[in-house]
Amino acid sequence: MANNLVIRALRANTKSFSLSSKNIDHIPSNLANLTSLLKLKLNNNCLSTLPIELQSLCHLTELNLGNNFLEEIPPVLKYLPSLRKLYVFGNKIENLPEDIFDALSELVILNVNHNKIRVLPPQIKGLTHLQILSLTNNKLEVIPAEIALLKELTELNLTNNNLVTLPPQLCFLPQLSKLYIARNYLKLLPEGIFRLSKLKVLDVAGNCLTMFPVDFHLVRLEKLYCEGNDFVQHELVQSIQEAEVLSLKEQAARLILTECRSEFSFLHRALALHPAVADMLALAGRCALCSQAFLTTWLECVQFVNLKKDMKMRSLQSIPVRVLLCSYNCFNQSGHVYYGVAPV
């Protein structure tokens, strides 16, 4: 039956061809003769590999291999440079080969949902035109920093994996508008998430978050899903304030950070000669009340942000957002809405 369908397609010089749901475990050999093909659907079958002869489909832009028995990305894909949409969901793939990404640099959509992938290799940076990356229901444990090089990425779906942390470089995706990271094991979100100026949808439901990062309320979200986390509660408890004793390192860091506000200062110019010190100071925080920069977090607080009032969303929910203060002197000032975080 599959052979007859291919013969008909050859006669019609078709651009789009489907062998979807035909219960086939191998590809008809004459399929390689459809050299003008642009779209090919082979999903919902019993395929465990693809023949190398399919490299003749050099104009192919869309390939659907979903719901088969593949244990690896078929090597022949390296010879299909025109691919823009690739679907390999619902297979048994454990690894993404490092050499596949440079060969598929034109990919716009990559869907590898429902597989067994543990690692996203750094070579993902080769997909320079990628706009949608979906890796739901895998076993991912690490996302590489190189993901920040996917400058055209608009949607990233990492739902239902084994992620404990996310790289801070994730916050430098200039086009990212949808981020789905529900049902992982995240305790923190990257502190620079407010830099995602185009982010509209964020799903962090079912993680281990206790609060959102500093300045999270500056993100102009339209939808936020955050149920099923262990957020701190707005409850008043007694607190004990210890005497403030800053280490010599912290005192020196605060002095340098203050002086470096002026690009004409001696210390600012001197930092260029000491990159290790500059990298360390780049991790400094800033007091939410007095704007004093500091190296080591002195006092972690929380403010409760109303989604409707403060973030212009429809929900009336309030969420806890992390706040950093430089000293108890600032904390004891009147008029602010910051609360100390008590251990449970």
Coordinates of C-alpha atoms in Angstrom, one line a residue:
M1 CA 0.0 0.0 0.0
A2 CA 2.8 2.4 0.9
N3 CA 4.5 1.7 -2.4
N4 CA 1.4 2.5 -4.3
L5 CA 1.0 5.8 -2.5
V6 CA 4.6 6.7 -3.4
I7 CA 4.0 5.9 -7.1
R8 CA 1.0 8.2 -7.2
A9 CA 3.0 10.9 -5.6
L10 CA 5.7 10.5 -8.1
R11 CA 3.3 10.8 -11.0
A12 CA 1.8 14.0 -9.5
N13 CA 5.2 15.5 -8.6
T14 CA 3.7 16.3 -5.2
K15 CA 5.3 18.7 -2.7
S16 CA 3.6 17.3 0.4
F17 CA 3.4 13.6 1.1
S18 CA 2.1 11.5 4.1
L19 CA 2.6 8.0 5.2
S20 CA 1.2 8.8 8.6
S21 CA -0.5 6.0 10.6
K22 CA 0.2 3.3 8.1
N23 CA 1.7 0.9 10.6
I24 CA 4.9 0.6 8.6
D25 CA 8.3 -0.4 10.1
H26 CA 10.4 0.6 7.0
I27 CA 10.4 3.2 4.3
P28 CA 9.6 2.3 0.7
S29 CA 12.8 2.5 -1.3
N30 CA 11.2 4.6 -4.0
L31 CA 10.4 7.4 -1.6
A32 CA 13.9 8.7 -2.2
N33 CA 12.8 9.5 -5.8
L34 CA 10.4 12.3 -4.5
T35 CA 13.2 14.8 -4.8
S36 CA 10.9 17.8 -5.1
L37 CA 9.3 17.0 -1.8
L38 CA 8.9 19.9 0.8
K39 CA 6.8 18.2 3.5
L40 CA 6.9 14.6 4.7
K41 CA 4.8 13.0 7.4
L42 CA 5.9 9.6 8.7
N43 CA 4.4 9.9 12.2
N44 CA 2.4 7.3 14.1
N45 CA 4.2 4.3 12.6
C46 CA 6.8 1.6 13.8
L47 CA 9.9 3.1 12.3
S48 CA 13.2 2.6 14.2
T49 CA 15.4 4.2 11.6
L50 CA 15.5 6.0 8.2
P51 CA 17.4 4.9 5.2
I52 CA 20.4 7.0 4.1
E53 CA 18.9 7.2 0.6
L54 CA 16.5 9.9 1.9
Q55 CA 19.4 12.3 1.6
S56 CA 18.1 12.9 -1.9
L57 CA 15.2 14.9 -0.4
C58 CA 17.5 17.9 -0.2
H59 CA 14.6 20.4 -0.5
L60 CA 12.6 19.0 2.4
T61 CA 11.5 21.8 4.8
E62 CA 9.2 19.9 7.2
L63 CA 9.6 16.3 8.6
N64 CA 7.3 14.7 11.1
L65 CA 8.7 11.5 12.8
G66 CA 6.5 11.7 15.8
N67 CA 5.3 8.5 17.6
N68 CA 7.7 6.0 16.2
F69 CA 10.3 3.7 17.7
L70 CA 13.4 5.8 17.1
E71 CA 16.2 5.5 19.7
E72 CA 18.3 8.2 18.0
I73 CA 18.0 11.1 15.7
P74 CA 18.4 9.4 12.2
P75 CA 21.9 10.2 10.8
V76 CA 20.4 11.0 7.4
L77 CA 19.0 14.2 8.8
K78 CA 22.5 15.7 8.6
Y79 CA 22.0 15.7 4.8
L80 CA 18.7 17.6 4.8
P81 CA 20.0 21.2 5.2
S82 CA 16.7 22.8 4.1
L83 CA 14.8 21.5 7.1
R84 CA 12.9 24.2 9.0
K85 CA 10.5 22.1 11.0
L86 CA 11.4 18.8 12.7
Y87 CA 9.1 16.8 14.9
V88 CA 10.5 13.7 16.7
F89 CA 8.1 13.6 19.7
G90 CA 7.0 10.3 21.2
N91 CA 10.0 8.2 20.5
K92 CA 12.7 6.6 22.7
I93 CA 15.6 9.0 22.0
E94 CA 18.1 9.3 24.9
N95 CA 20.7 11.6 23.3
L96 CA 20.8 14.4 20.8
P97 CA 23.9 14.0 18.6
E98 CA 26.3 16.9 18.9
D99 CA 27.0 16.9 15.1
I100 CA 23.4 17.3 14.1
F101 CA 22.9 21.0 15.0
D102 CA 25.3 22.7 12.6
A103 CA 23.9 20.6 9.8
L104 CA 20.4 21.8 10.6
S105 CA 21.1 25.5 11.1
E106 CA 17.9 26.5 9.2
L107 CA 15.6 24.9 11.8
V108 CA 12.8 27.1 13.1
I109 CA 10.9 24.5 15.1
L110 CA 12.3 21.6 17.0
N111 CA 9.9 19.3 18.9
V112 CA 11.4 16.4 20.8
N113 CA 8.7 16.0 23.4
H114 CA 8.1 12.7 25.2
N115 CA 11.5 11.1 24.8
K116 CA 14.3 10.2 27.3
I117 CA 16.7 13.0 26.8
R118 CA 18.9 13.9 29.8
V119 CA 21.3 16.4 28.4
L120 CA 20.8 19.3 25.9
P121 CA 24.3 19.6 24.4
P122 CA 26.1 23.0 24.1
Q123 CA 26.1 22.5 20.3
I124 CA 22.4 23.6 20.4
K125 CA 23.9 27.1 19.7
G126 CA 24.2 26.0 16.1
L127 CA 20.5 26.4 15.6
T128 CA 20.8 30.1 15.1
H129 CA 17.4 30.5 13.5
L130 CA 15.4 28.4 16.0
Q131 CA 12.2 30.1 17.2
I132 CA 10.4 27.3 19.0
L133 CA 12.2 24.6 21.1
S134 CA 10.0 22.1 22.9
L135 CA 11.5 19.4 25.2
T136 CA 8.5 18.5 27.4
N137 CA 8.3 15.2 29.2
N138 CA 12.0 14.2 29.0
K139 CA 14.6 13.6 31.7
L140 CA 16.6 16.9 31.3
E141 CA 18.8 17.7 34.2
V142 CA 20.9 20.6 32.8
I143 CA 20.3 23.4 30.3
P144 CA 23.6 24.7 28.8
A145 CA 24.6 28.4 29.0
E146 CA 24.9 28.3 25.2
I147 CA 21.1 28.5 24.9
A148 CA 21.6 32.3 25.2
L149 CA 23.0 32.2 21.7
L150 CA 19.6 31.3 20.2
K151 CA 18.8 35.0 19.6
E152 CA 15.6 34.3 17.6
L153 CA 14.0 31.9 20.1
T154 CA 10.5 33.0 21.0
E155 CA 9.1 29.9 22.8
L156 CA 10.9 27.5 25.1
N157 CA 9.0 24.6 26.7
L158 CA 10.9 22.5 29.3
T159 CA 7.8 21.3 31.2
N160 CA 8.0 18.0 33.1
N161 CA 11.7 17.4 33.3
N162 CA 14.3 17.0 36.2
L163 CA 15.7 20.5 36.2
V164 CA 17.0 21.8 39.5
T165 CA 18.4 25.1 38.2
L166 CA 18.4 27.2 35.1
P167 CA 21.4 29.0 33.7
P168 CA 21.4 32.8 34.3
Q169 CA 22.2 33.2 30.6
L170 CA 18.6 32.3 29.9
C171 CA 17.8 35.9 30.7
F172 CA 19.6 37.1 27.6
L173 CA 17.2 35.7 25.0
P174 CA 15.9 39.0 23.5
Q175 CA 12.9 37.6 21.6
L176 CA 11.6 35.1 24.2
S177 CA 7.9 35.6 24.8
K178 CA 6.8 32.2 26.2
L179 CA 8.6 30.2 28.8
Y180 CA 7.2 27.0 30.1
I181 CA 9.1 25.3 33.0
A182 CA 6.3 23.7 35.0
R183 CA 6.7 20.5 36.9
N184 CA 10.5 20.5 37.5
Y185 CA 12.4 20.8 40.8
L186 CA 13.4 24.5 40.6
K187 CA 14.0 26.3 43.9
L188 CA 15.1 29.5 42.2
L189 CA 14.6 31.4 39.0
P190 CA 17.5 33.3 37.5
E191 CA 17.8 36.7 39.1
G192 CA 18.0 38.5 35.8
I193 CA 14.6 37.4 34.5
F194 CA 13.4 40.9 34.5
R195 CA 15.6 41.5 31.5
L196 CA 13.3 39.3 29.3
S197 CA 11.5 42.4 28.0
K198 CA 9.3 40.5 25.6
L199 CA 8.2 37.7 28.0
K200 CA 4.4 37.5 28.0
V201 CA 3.7 34.0 29.3
L202 CA 5.5 32.2 32.2
D203 CA 4.5 28.8 33.6
V204 CA 6.4 27.8 36.7
A205 CA 3.7 25.7 38.3
G206 CA 4.6 22.6 40.2
N207 CA 8.1 23.5 41.2
C208 CA 9.8 24.2 44.6
L209 CA 9.9 28.0 44.5
T210 CA 9.6 30.0 47.7
M211 CA 9.6 33.4 46.0
F212 CA 10.3 35.2 42.7
P213 CA 13.6 36.9 41.9
V214 CA 14.5 40.5 42.6
D215 CA 12.6 43.0 40.3
F216 CA 10.3 40.2 39.0
H217 CA 7.4 42.6 39.1
L218 CA 9.0 44.6 36.3
V219 CA 8.3 41.8 33.8
R220 CA 5.3 42.8 31.7
L221 CA 3.6 39.4 31.7
E222 CA 0.1 38.7 30.4
K223 CA -0.2 35.2 31.9
L224 CA 1.5 33.7 35.0
Y225 CA 1.0 30.1 36.1
C226 CA 2.6 29.5 39.5
E227 CA 0.3 27.1 41.5
G228 CA 1.8 24.2 43.3
N229 CA 4.9 25.9 44.7
D230 CA 6.0 26.4 48.3
F231 CA 5.8 30.1 48.5
V232 CA 6.6 32.0 51.7
Q233 CA 3.4 33.1 53.5
H234 CA 2.5 36.6 54.7
E235 CA 2.6 35.9 58.4
L236 CA 4.1 38.1 61.1
V237 CA 6.6 36.5 63.5
Q238 CA 9.0 37.8 66.1
S239 CA 12.5 38.5 64.8
I240 CA 15.9 38.9 66.4
Q241 CA 18.4 41.3 64.9
E242 CA 22.1 40.6 65.3
A243 CA 24.8 43.2 65.4
E244 CA 26.1 44.2 62.0
V245 CA 29.7 43.2 61.5
L246 CA 31.0 43.5 58.0
S247 CA 34.0 41.6 56.9
L248 CA 37.0 43.5 55.6
K249 CA 36.3 42.0 52.2
E250 CA 32.7 43.2 52.3
Q251 CA 33.8 46.7 53.4
A252 CA 36.3 46.9 50.6
A253 CA 33.8 45.7 48.1
R254 CA 31.2 48.3 49.1
L255 CA 33.8 51.0 48.9
I256 CA 34.9 50.0 45.4
L257 CA 31.3 49.5 44.2
T258 CA 30.5 53.0 45.4
E259 CA 33.5 54.6 43.8
C260 CA 32.9 52.7 40.5
R261 CA 29.6 54.5 40.0
S262 CA 31.7 57.1 38.2
E263 CA 33.5 55.8 35.1
F264 CA 36.1 58.5 35.6
S265 CA 37.2 57.3 39.1
F266 CA 40.6 55.7 39.6
L267 CA 39.1 52.4 40.9
H268 CA 36.8 52.1 37.9
R269 CA 39.8 52.4 35.6
A270 CA 41.9 50.0 37.7
L271 CA 39.2 47.3 37.5
A272 CA 40.0 46.8 33.9
L273 CA 43.5 45.5 35.0
H274 CA 41.9 43.0 37.4
P275 CA 39.3 40.9 35.5
A276 CA 38.9 38.4 38.3
V277 CA 37.9 41.2 40.8
A278 CA 35.6 42.7 38.2
D279 CA 33.8 39.4 37.6
M280 CA 33.4 39.0 41.4
L281 CA 32.0 42.5 41.8
A282 CA 29.6 41.9 38.8
L283 CA 27.7 39.6 41.1
A284 CA 26.9 42.4 43.6
G285 CA 23.4 43.2 44.7
R286 CA 21.9 46.6 45.4
C287 CA 19.8 47.7 48.4
A288 CA 16.1 48.2 47.4
L289 CA 15.9 51.2 49.8
C290 CA 19.1 53.2 49.7
S291 CA 20.6 51.8 46.5
Q292 CA 23.9 50.9 48.3
A293 CA 25.7 48.2 46.3
F294 CA 27.0 45.2 48.3
L295 CA 28.8 42.0 47.5
T296 CA 27.4 39.6 50.1
T297 CA 23.6 39.5 50.6
W298 CA 23.2 41.0 54.1
L299 CA 19.4 40.8 54.5
E300 CA 17.0 38.9 52.3
C301 CA 13.4 40.2 52.4
V302 CA 10.3 39.7 50.5
Q303 CA 7.5 42.0 49.2
F304 CA 4.1 40.7 48.2
V305 CA 3.2 41.9 44.7
N306 CA -0.4 42.0 43.6
L307 CA -0.6 40.8 40.0
K308 CA -3.5 43.1 39.1
K309 CA -2.4 46.2 40.8
D310 CA 1.4 46.0 40.3
M311 CA 1.8 44.0 37.1
K312 CA -1.4 44.9 35.3
M313 CA -2.6 41.3 35.0
R314 CA -6.2 40.0 35.5
S315 CA -5.4 37.9 38.5
L316 CA -6.0 39.2 42.0
Q317 CA -3.3 36.9 43.4
S318 CA -0.3 38.2 45.3
I319 CA 3.1 36.7 44.8
P320 CA 6.3 36.9 47.0
V321 CA 9.2 38.7 45.3
R322 CA 12.7 38.7 46.7
V323 CA 14.2 41.9 47.9
L324 CA 17.7 42.6 49.1
L325 CA 18.6 45.2 51.8
C326 CA 22.1 46.3 52.8
S327 CA 21.6 46.6 56.5
Y328 CA 19.2 46.5 59.4
N329 CA 19.4 50.3 59.5
C330 CA 17.5 50.3 56.2
F331 CA 15.2 47.5 57.3
N332 CA 14.2 49.4 60.4
Q333 CA 13.2 52.5 58.4
S334 CA 9.5 53.2 58.3
G335 CA 7.3 53.4 55.2
H336 CA 8.5 50.4 53.2
V337 CA 6.6 47.2 52.5
Y338 CA 9.4 44.7 52.9
Y339 CA 9.3 41.8 55.3
G340 CA 12.1 39.7 56.6
V341 CA 12.1 36.0 55.7
A342 CA 11.9 33.7 58.7
P343 CA 13.1 30.1 58.6
V344 CA 10.4 27.5 59.1

